[in-house]
Amino acid sequence: MARAPLDLAGTRIAPGTRTQIDVPVARLYTHAPLYIPLEVVHGRQSGPTLLVCGGIHGDEINGVEIVRRLLRSKQIKGLRGTLIAAPIVNVFGFVQHSRYLPDRRDLNRCFPGSESGSLGGRVAALFREQIVDHATHIIDLHTGAIHRTNLPQIRAQLEAGSETERMANAFGAPVILNAELREGSLRHYAQNRGIPVLTYEAGEALRFDEWAISPGVRGVLRVMRRLGMLTGEHRRRQPPSAEVANGSSWARAPIDGILRPQVRLGARVAKGELLGRVADPFGNAEGEVLSMADGIVIGMSRLPLANEGEALFHVARFDAIEEAESAVEGFHSSLTPPPDSLY
């Protein structure tokens, strides 16, 4: 039996075709229209419907490049199922280089949204109704916030034997953070509807970090193979090892001042170990930033200027710390240029 066309956002996509769609979202003050851009690859054969989206936070642009490279990949030819690619969800924030919407709301705290609510609620409702509710699986692409960078990592709510766990293991990021759902997030909405969803975090806002983008593209393709959407010689390759973190905590600035980091992203640290020093410009007052636990540094501030209490180093905790260190080192060794030139 021939596969049926897909009706998405007011457009009908025939099997075996790919179509770009501009979903009207709002107008600027000037009356110029804004659209959420999509590209849909609707395979001839049945299979999952995977949504890969970036830019829910408008300044997190690594995901935009991951989606572009994914769509240009020769591996998606002959796709089984459907790929919905949404490189820029928060188009307002993207054009303004901002994480937020014009009303200062975080779109990733507005789901499921409301057609009669705030601007954030309306954009969330539109994206949910027109796009998200068509998906059977989701990969949501993020980076660290402004002036913060993240080691490539998957965040997901893991249950043994679940589809989400299988997707997370297939992705091949060095770290998987078993993260609780945050109310109002896309992940919270989708997971509660039974849609397995991964959040990929890597790199820094308003930057193209090649060491975050390339593993992101490979990870999405690995998940697609795991879902049976892709065929070919790559399908049997095992993903790089990943370790699951059982929790994480932030080490914070003890005083106001200027930060001098003593560790790099991905470093293994011990509880009480010195992560950095914060001092005033004269060096009269100086405070040490110490790790709250044994673990791996999976995120850190890139801005030397720090206020007291500001989060500076994100440390993930592992039951098997040696295996986690090995997974991170394996990731580092696969990069060109080497990690020390990246962080």
Coordinates of C-alpha atoms in Angstrom, one line a residue:
M1 CA 0.0 0.0 0.0
A2 CA 1.3 3.4 -1.0
R3 CA 2.2 5.8 1.9
A4 CA -0.2 8.6 2.4
P5 CA 0.8 12.3 2.0
L6 CA 1.6 14.3 5.1
D7 CA -0.5 17.4 5.9
L8 CA 1.6 19.7 8.0
A9 CA 1.1 23.4 8.7
G10 CA -1.4 23.8 5.9
T11 CA 0.9 22.1 3.3
R12 CA 0.5 18.6 1.8
I13 CA 3.8 16.7 1.3
A14 CA 3.8 13.7 -1.0
P15 CA 5.8 10.6 -0.2
G16 CA 9.3 10.6 -1.5
T17 CA 9.5 14.4 -1.6
R18 CA 11.0 17.2 0.5
T19 CA 9.3 20.6 1.0
Q20 CA 10.2 23.9 2.7
I21 CA 7.4 25.5 4.6
D22 CA 7.2 29.0 6.1
V23 CA 4.8 28.8 9.1
P24 CA 3.3 32.3 9.8
V25 CA 4.0 33.2 13.4
A26 CA 3.5 37.0 13.7
R27 CA 4.2 40.4 12.2
L28 CA 6.8 43.0 13.2
Y29 CA 5.8 46.6 14.0
T30 CA 6.5 47.4 10.4
H31 CA 3.9 44.9 9.2
A32 CA 6.6 42.7 7.8
P33 CA 5.7 39.0 8.4
L34 CA 7.7 36.5 10.5
Y35 CA 7.8 32.8 9.8
I36 CA 9.1 29.7 11.5
P37 CA 11.0 28.0 8.7
L38 CA 10.6 24.2 8.2
E39 CA 11.9 21.6 5.8
V40 CA 10.1 18.3 5.7
V41 CA 11.5 15.1 4.2
H42 CA 8.6 12.6 3.8
G43 CA 10.0 9.2 2.9
R44 CA 8.4 6.8 0.5
Q45 CA 8.4 4.1 3.2
S46 CA 6.6 4.2 6.6
G47 CA 8.6 4.9 9.8
P48 CA 8.9 7.3 12.7
T49 CA 8.3 11.1 12.4
L50 CA 11.4 12.7 13.9
L51 CA 11.3 16.4 14.8
V52 CA 14.8 18.0 15.0
C53 CA 14.5 21.6 16.2
G54 CA 17.0 24.4 17.1
G55 CA 16.7 28.0 18.2
I56 CA 14.0 27.7 20.8
H57 CA 16.4 30.0 22.6
G58 CA 17.1 32.6 19.9
D59 CA 20.7 33.1 20.7
E60 CA 21.6 29.4 20.7
I61 CA 22.8 29.0 17.1
N62 CA 24.8 25.8 17.1
G63 CA 21.6 24.0 16.6
V64 CA 20.8 26.0 13.5
E65 CA 24.0 24.8 11.8
I66 CA 23.4 21.2 13.0
V67 CA 20.0 21.2 11.2
R68 CA 21.5 22.8 8.1
R69 CA 24.2 20.1 7.8
L70 CA 21.7 17.3 8.6
L71 CA 19.5 18.4 5.7
R72 CA 22.5 18.5 3.4
S73 CA 23.7 15.0 4.4
K74 CA 23.6 12.4 1.7
Q75 CA 22.6 9.8 4.4
I76 CA 19.0 11.0 4.5
K77 CA 18.4 10.0 0.9
G78 CA 16.0 7.0 0.9
L79 CA 14.7 8.0 4.4
R80 CA 12.1 5.8 6.0
G81 CA 9.5 7.8 7.9
T82 CA 9.5 11.5 8.1
L83 CA 12.1 14.2 9.2
I84 CA 10.7 17.5 10.3
A85 CA 13.6 20.0 10.6
A86 CA 12.9 23.3 12.3
P87 CA 16.3 25.2 12.5
I88 CA 14.9 28.4 14.1
V89 CA 11.9 28.2 16.4
N90 CA 12.2 31.5 18.2
V91 CA 12.6 33.7 15.2
F92 CA 12.0 36.8 17.3
G93 CA 15.0 36.1 19.5
F94 CA 17.1 34.9 16.6
V95 CA 16.9 38.2 14.7
Q96 CA 17.6 40.1 17.9
H97 CA 20.5 37.9 19.1
S98 CA 18.4 37.2 22.2
R99 CA 17.5 34.1 24.2
Y100 CA 14.1 35.5 24.8
L101 CA 10.9 36.7 23.1
P102 CA 10.2 40.4 22.9
D103 CA 8.0 40.1 26.0
R104 CA 11.1 38.8 27.8
R105 CA 9.5 35.3 28.2
D106 CA 11.5 32.1 27.7
L107 CA 9.8 30.2 25.0
N108 CA 11.0 26.9 26.6
R109 CA 8.9 27.7 29.7
C110 CA 5.7 28.4 27.7
F111 CA 4.6 25.0 26.6
P112 CA 1.9 23.8 25.9
G113 CA 1.0 27.5 25.4
S114 CA -2.3 29.2 24.7
E115 CA -3.8 30.8 21.6
S116 CA -5.2 33.6 23.7
G117 CA -2.2 34.0 26.1
S118 CA 1.0 35.9 26.1
L119 CA 3.2 36.2 23.0
G120 CA 5.3 33.3 24.4
G121 CA 2.2 31.2 25.0
R122 CA 0.9 31.9 21.5
V123 CA 4.1 31.0 19.8
A124 CA 4.4 27.8 21.9
A125 CA 0.8 26.9 21.0
L126 CA 1.4 27.5 17.3
F127 CA 4.6 25.4 17.3
R128 CA 2.9 22.6 19.3
E129 CA -0.3 22.4 17.2
Q130 CA 1.3 22.8 13.8
I131 CA 4.5 20.8 14.3
V132 CA 5.2 19.1 17.6
D133 CA 2.0 17.1 17.8
H134 CA 2.9 15.4 14.4
A135 CA 6.1 14.0 15.8
T136 CA 6.7 10.5 17.3
H137 CA 10.3 11.4 18.4
I138 CA 12.0 14.7 19.1
I139 CA 15.6 15.9 19.4
D140 CA 15.8 19.5 20.7
L141 CA 19.1 21.3 20.1
H142 CA 20.5 23.8 22.7
T143 CA 23.8 25.4 23.9
G144 CA 24.9 27.0 27.1
A145 CA 23.4 30.5 27.9
I146 CA 25.2 33.7 27.0
H147 CA 28.8 33.6 28.2
R148 CA 28.5 30.0 29.3
T149 CA 29.7 26.9 27.4
N150 CA 28.6 23.3 27.8
L151 CA 30.5 20.0 27.1
P152 CA 28.4 18.0 24.6
Q153 CA 25.8 16.2 26.6
I154 CA 22.3 14.7 26.4
R155 CA 19.7 15.6 28.9
A156 CA 16.7 13.3 29.2
Q157 CA 14.4 11.6 31.7
L158 CA 15.7 8.1 31.6
E159 CA 13.8 4.9 32.4
A160 CA 15.4 1.6 32.0
G161 CA 14.5 0.0 28.7
S162 CA 12.6 3.1 27.4
E163 CA 12.8 4.5 23.9
T164 CA 14.2 7.7 25.4
E165 CA 17.1 5.7 26.9
R166 CA 17.8 3.9 23.7
M167 CA 17.9 7.2 21.8
A168 CA 20.2 8.7 24.4
N169 CA 22.6 5.8 24.2
A170 CA 22.6 5.9 20.4
F171 CA 23.4 9.6 20.2
G172 CA 26.9 9.1 21.4
A173 CA 27.5 12.2 23.4
P174 CA 30.2 11.7 26.1
V175 CA 27.8 12.5 29.0
I176 CA 24.1 11.7 29.5
L177 CA 22.5 13.7 32.3
N178 CA 19.4 12.1 33.8
A179 CA 17.6 15.3 34.1
E180 CA 14.2 16.0 35.7
L181 CA 11.5 17.6 33.5
R182 CA 11.1 21.4 33.8
E183 CA 7.5 22.5 33.7
G184 CA 6.7 24.5 30.6
S185 CA 9.6 23.1 28.5
L186 CA 9.2 21.4 25.2
R187 CA 10.7 18.3 26.8
H188 CA 8.1 18.3 29.6
Y189 CA 5.2 18.7 27.2
A190 CA 6.4 16.0 24.8
Q191 CA 7.5 13.4 27.4
N192 CA 4.1 13.7 29.2
R193 CA 2.4 12.9 25.9
G194 CA 4.5 9.8 25.5
I195 CA 6.8 11.3 22.9
P196 CA 10.5 10.3 23.6
V197 CA 12.6 13.5 23.5
L198 CA 16.3 14.3 23.9
T199 CA 17.8 17.6 24.6
Y200 CA 21.3 18.0 23.2
E201 CA 23.4 20.7 25.0
A202 CA 26.8 21.8 23.5
G203 CA 28.8 24.9 23.1
E204 CA 28.1 28.5 23.8
A205 CA 25.3 31.0 22.7
L206 CA 26.0 33.3 19.7
R207 CA 28.9 31.1 18.6
F208 CA 29.6 28.4 16.1
D209 CA 31.6 25.8 18.0
E210 CA 32.7 23.1 15.6
W211 CA 33.5 20.7 18.4
A212 CA 29.8 20.9 19.3
I213 CA 28.3 21.0 15.9
S214 CA 30.0 18.0 14.2
P215 CA 29.2 15.6 17.1
G216 CA 25.6 16.9 17.1
V217 CA 25.1 16.1 13.4
R218 CA 26.6 12.6 13.9
G219 CA 24.5 12.1 17.0
V220 CA 21.2 12.9 15.2
L221 CA 22.1 10.5 12.3
R222 CA 22.9 7.8 14.8
V223 CA 19.5 8.2 16.5
M224 CA 17.9 8.1 13.0
R225 CA 19.7 4.8 12.3
R226 CA 18.6 3.5 15.7
L227 CA 15.0 4.3 14.8
G228 CA 15.3 2.5 11.5
M229 CA 15.0 5.7 9.5
L230 CA 18.3 5.2 7.7
T231 CA 20.0 2.2 6.1
G232 CA 23.5 1.5 4.9
E233 CA 26.9 0.6 6.1
H234 CA 26.9 3.1 9.0
R235 CA 24.0 1.5 10.7
R236 CA 26.1 -1.2 12.4
R237 CA 28.7 1.0 13.9
Q238 CA 28.6 1.3 17.6
P239 CA 28.2 4.8 19.0
P240 CA 31.0 6.2 21.3
S241 CA 30.7 5.2 24.9
A242 CA 28.6 7.5 27.2
E243 CA 28.2 7.6 30.9
V244 CA 25.0 8.6 32.8
A245 CA 25.4 11.3 35.5
N246 CA 23.2 10.8 38.5
G247 CA 23.1 14.5 39.4
S248 CA 24.9 17.8 39.1
S249 CA 25.6 21.0 41.0
W250 CA 27.0 24.4 40.3
A251 CA 30.1 25.9 42.0
R252 CA 29.4 29.6 42.6
A253 CA 31.5 32.7 43.0
P254 CA 32.4 33.3 46.7
I255 CA 32.9 37.1 46.2
D256 CA 32.5 39.7 43.5
G257 CA 35.5 40.0 41.2
I258 CA 37.3 38.6 38.2
L259 CA 37.5 34.9 37.6
R260 CA 40.7 33.0 36.8
P261 CA 39.7 29.4 35.9
Q262 CA 42.1 26.6 37.0
V263 CA 40.3 23.7 35.1
R264 CA 39.0 23.3 31.6
L265 CA 35.7 21.9 30.3
G266 CA 35.6 18.1 30.6
A267 CA 38.1 18.0 33.5
R268 CA 37.7 15.4 36.2
V269 CA 37.6 17.1 39.6
A270 CA 37.4 15.9 43.2
K271 CA 35.2 17.3 46.0
G272 CA 36.9 20.4 47.4
E273 CA 39.3 20.8 44.4
L274 CA 40.2 24.3 43.3
L275 CA 38.2 25.2 40.1
G276 CA 39.2 28.8 39.9
R277 CA 39.9 32.0 41.8
V278 CA 37.9 35.2 42.0
A279 CA 39.7 38.4 42.9
D280 CA 39.1 42.1 42.8
P281 CA 41.2 44.1 40.2
F282 CA 43.9 44.9 42.8
G283 CA 44.1 41.4 44.2
N284 CA 43.4 42.6 47.7
A285 CA 40.4 40.3 48.1
E286 CA 40.5 36.8 46.7
G287 CA 38.2 33.8 47.0
E288 CA 38.5 30.2 45.9
V289 CA 35.9 28.4 43.9
L290 CA 35.8 24.8 45.1
S291 CA 34.1 21.8 43.6
M292 CA 31.0 20.6 45.6
A293 CA 31.5 17.0 44.5
D294 CA 33.6 14.5 42.7
G295 CA 32.7 14.6 39.0
I296 CA 33.3 16.0 35.6
V297 CA 33.1 19.7 34.6
I298 CA 30.2 19.8 32.0
G299 CA 29.6 23.5 31.9
M300 CA 31.4 26.7 32.8
S301 CA 31.3 30.5 32.6
R302 CA 33.2 32.1 29.7
L303 CA 33.0 35.6 31.2
P304 CA 35.7 36.4 33.7
L305 CA 33.5 39.0 35.4
A306 CA 31.6 37.4 38.3
N307 CA 29.1 38.6 40.9
E308 CA 29.0 36.8 44.3
G309 CA 26.8 33.7 44.0
E310 CA 27.0 33.5 40.3
A311 CA 27.2 30.0 38.8
L312 CA 30.6 29.4 37.4
F313 CA 31.3 25.7 37.0
H314 CA 28.8 22.9 36.4
V315 CA 29.9 19.6 37.8
A316 CA 28.2 16.3 37.0
R317 CA 28.4 13.4 39.4
F318 CA 28.8 9.8 38.3
D319 CA 28.7 6.4 40.0
A320 CA 31.5 5.2 37.7
I321 CA 33.8 8.3 37.6
E322 CA 36.7 6.5 35.9
E323 CA 34.4 5.3 33.0
A324 CA 33.0 8.9 32.7
E325 CA 36.5 10.3 32.5
S326 CA 37.4 7.8 29.9
A327 CA 34.3 8.7 27.8
V328 CA 35.2 12.4 27.9
E329 CA 38.8 11.8 27.1
G330 CA 37.7 9.6 24.1
F331 CA 35.5 12.5 22.9
H332 CA 38.4 15.0 23.3
S333 CA 40.8 12.8 21.4
S334 CA 38.4 12.6 18.4
L335 CA 38.5 16.4 17.9
T336 CA 40.6 18.4 15.5
P337 CA 42.0 20.8 16.6
P338 CA 42.8 19.3 20.0
P339 CA 40.7 20.3 23.0
D340 CA 43.2 22.6 24.7
S341 CA 42.8 25.0 21.8
L342 CA 39.1 24.9 22.0
Y343 CA 38.4 25.8 25.6

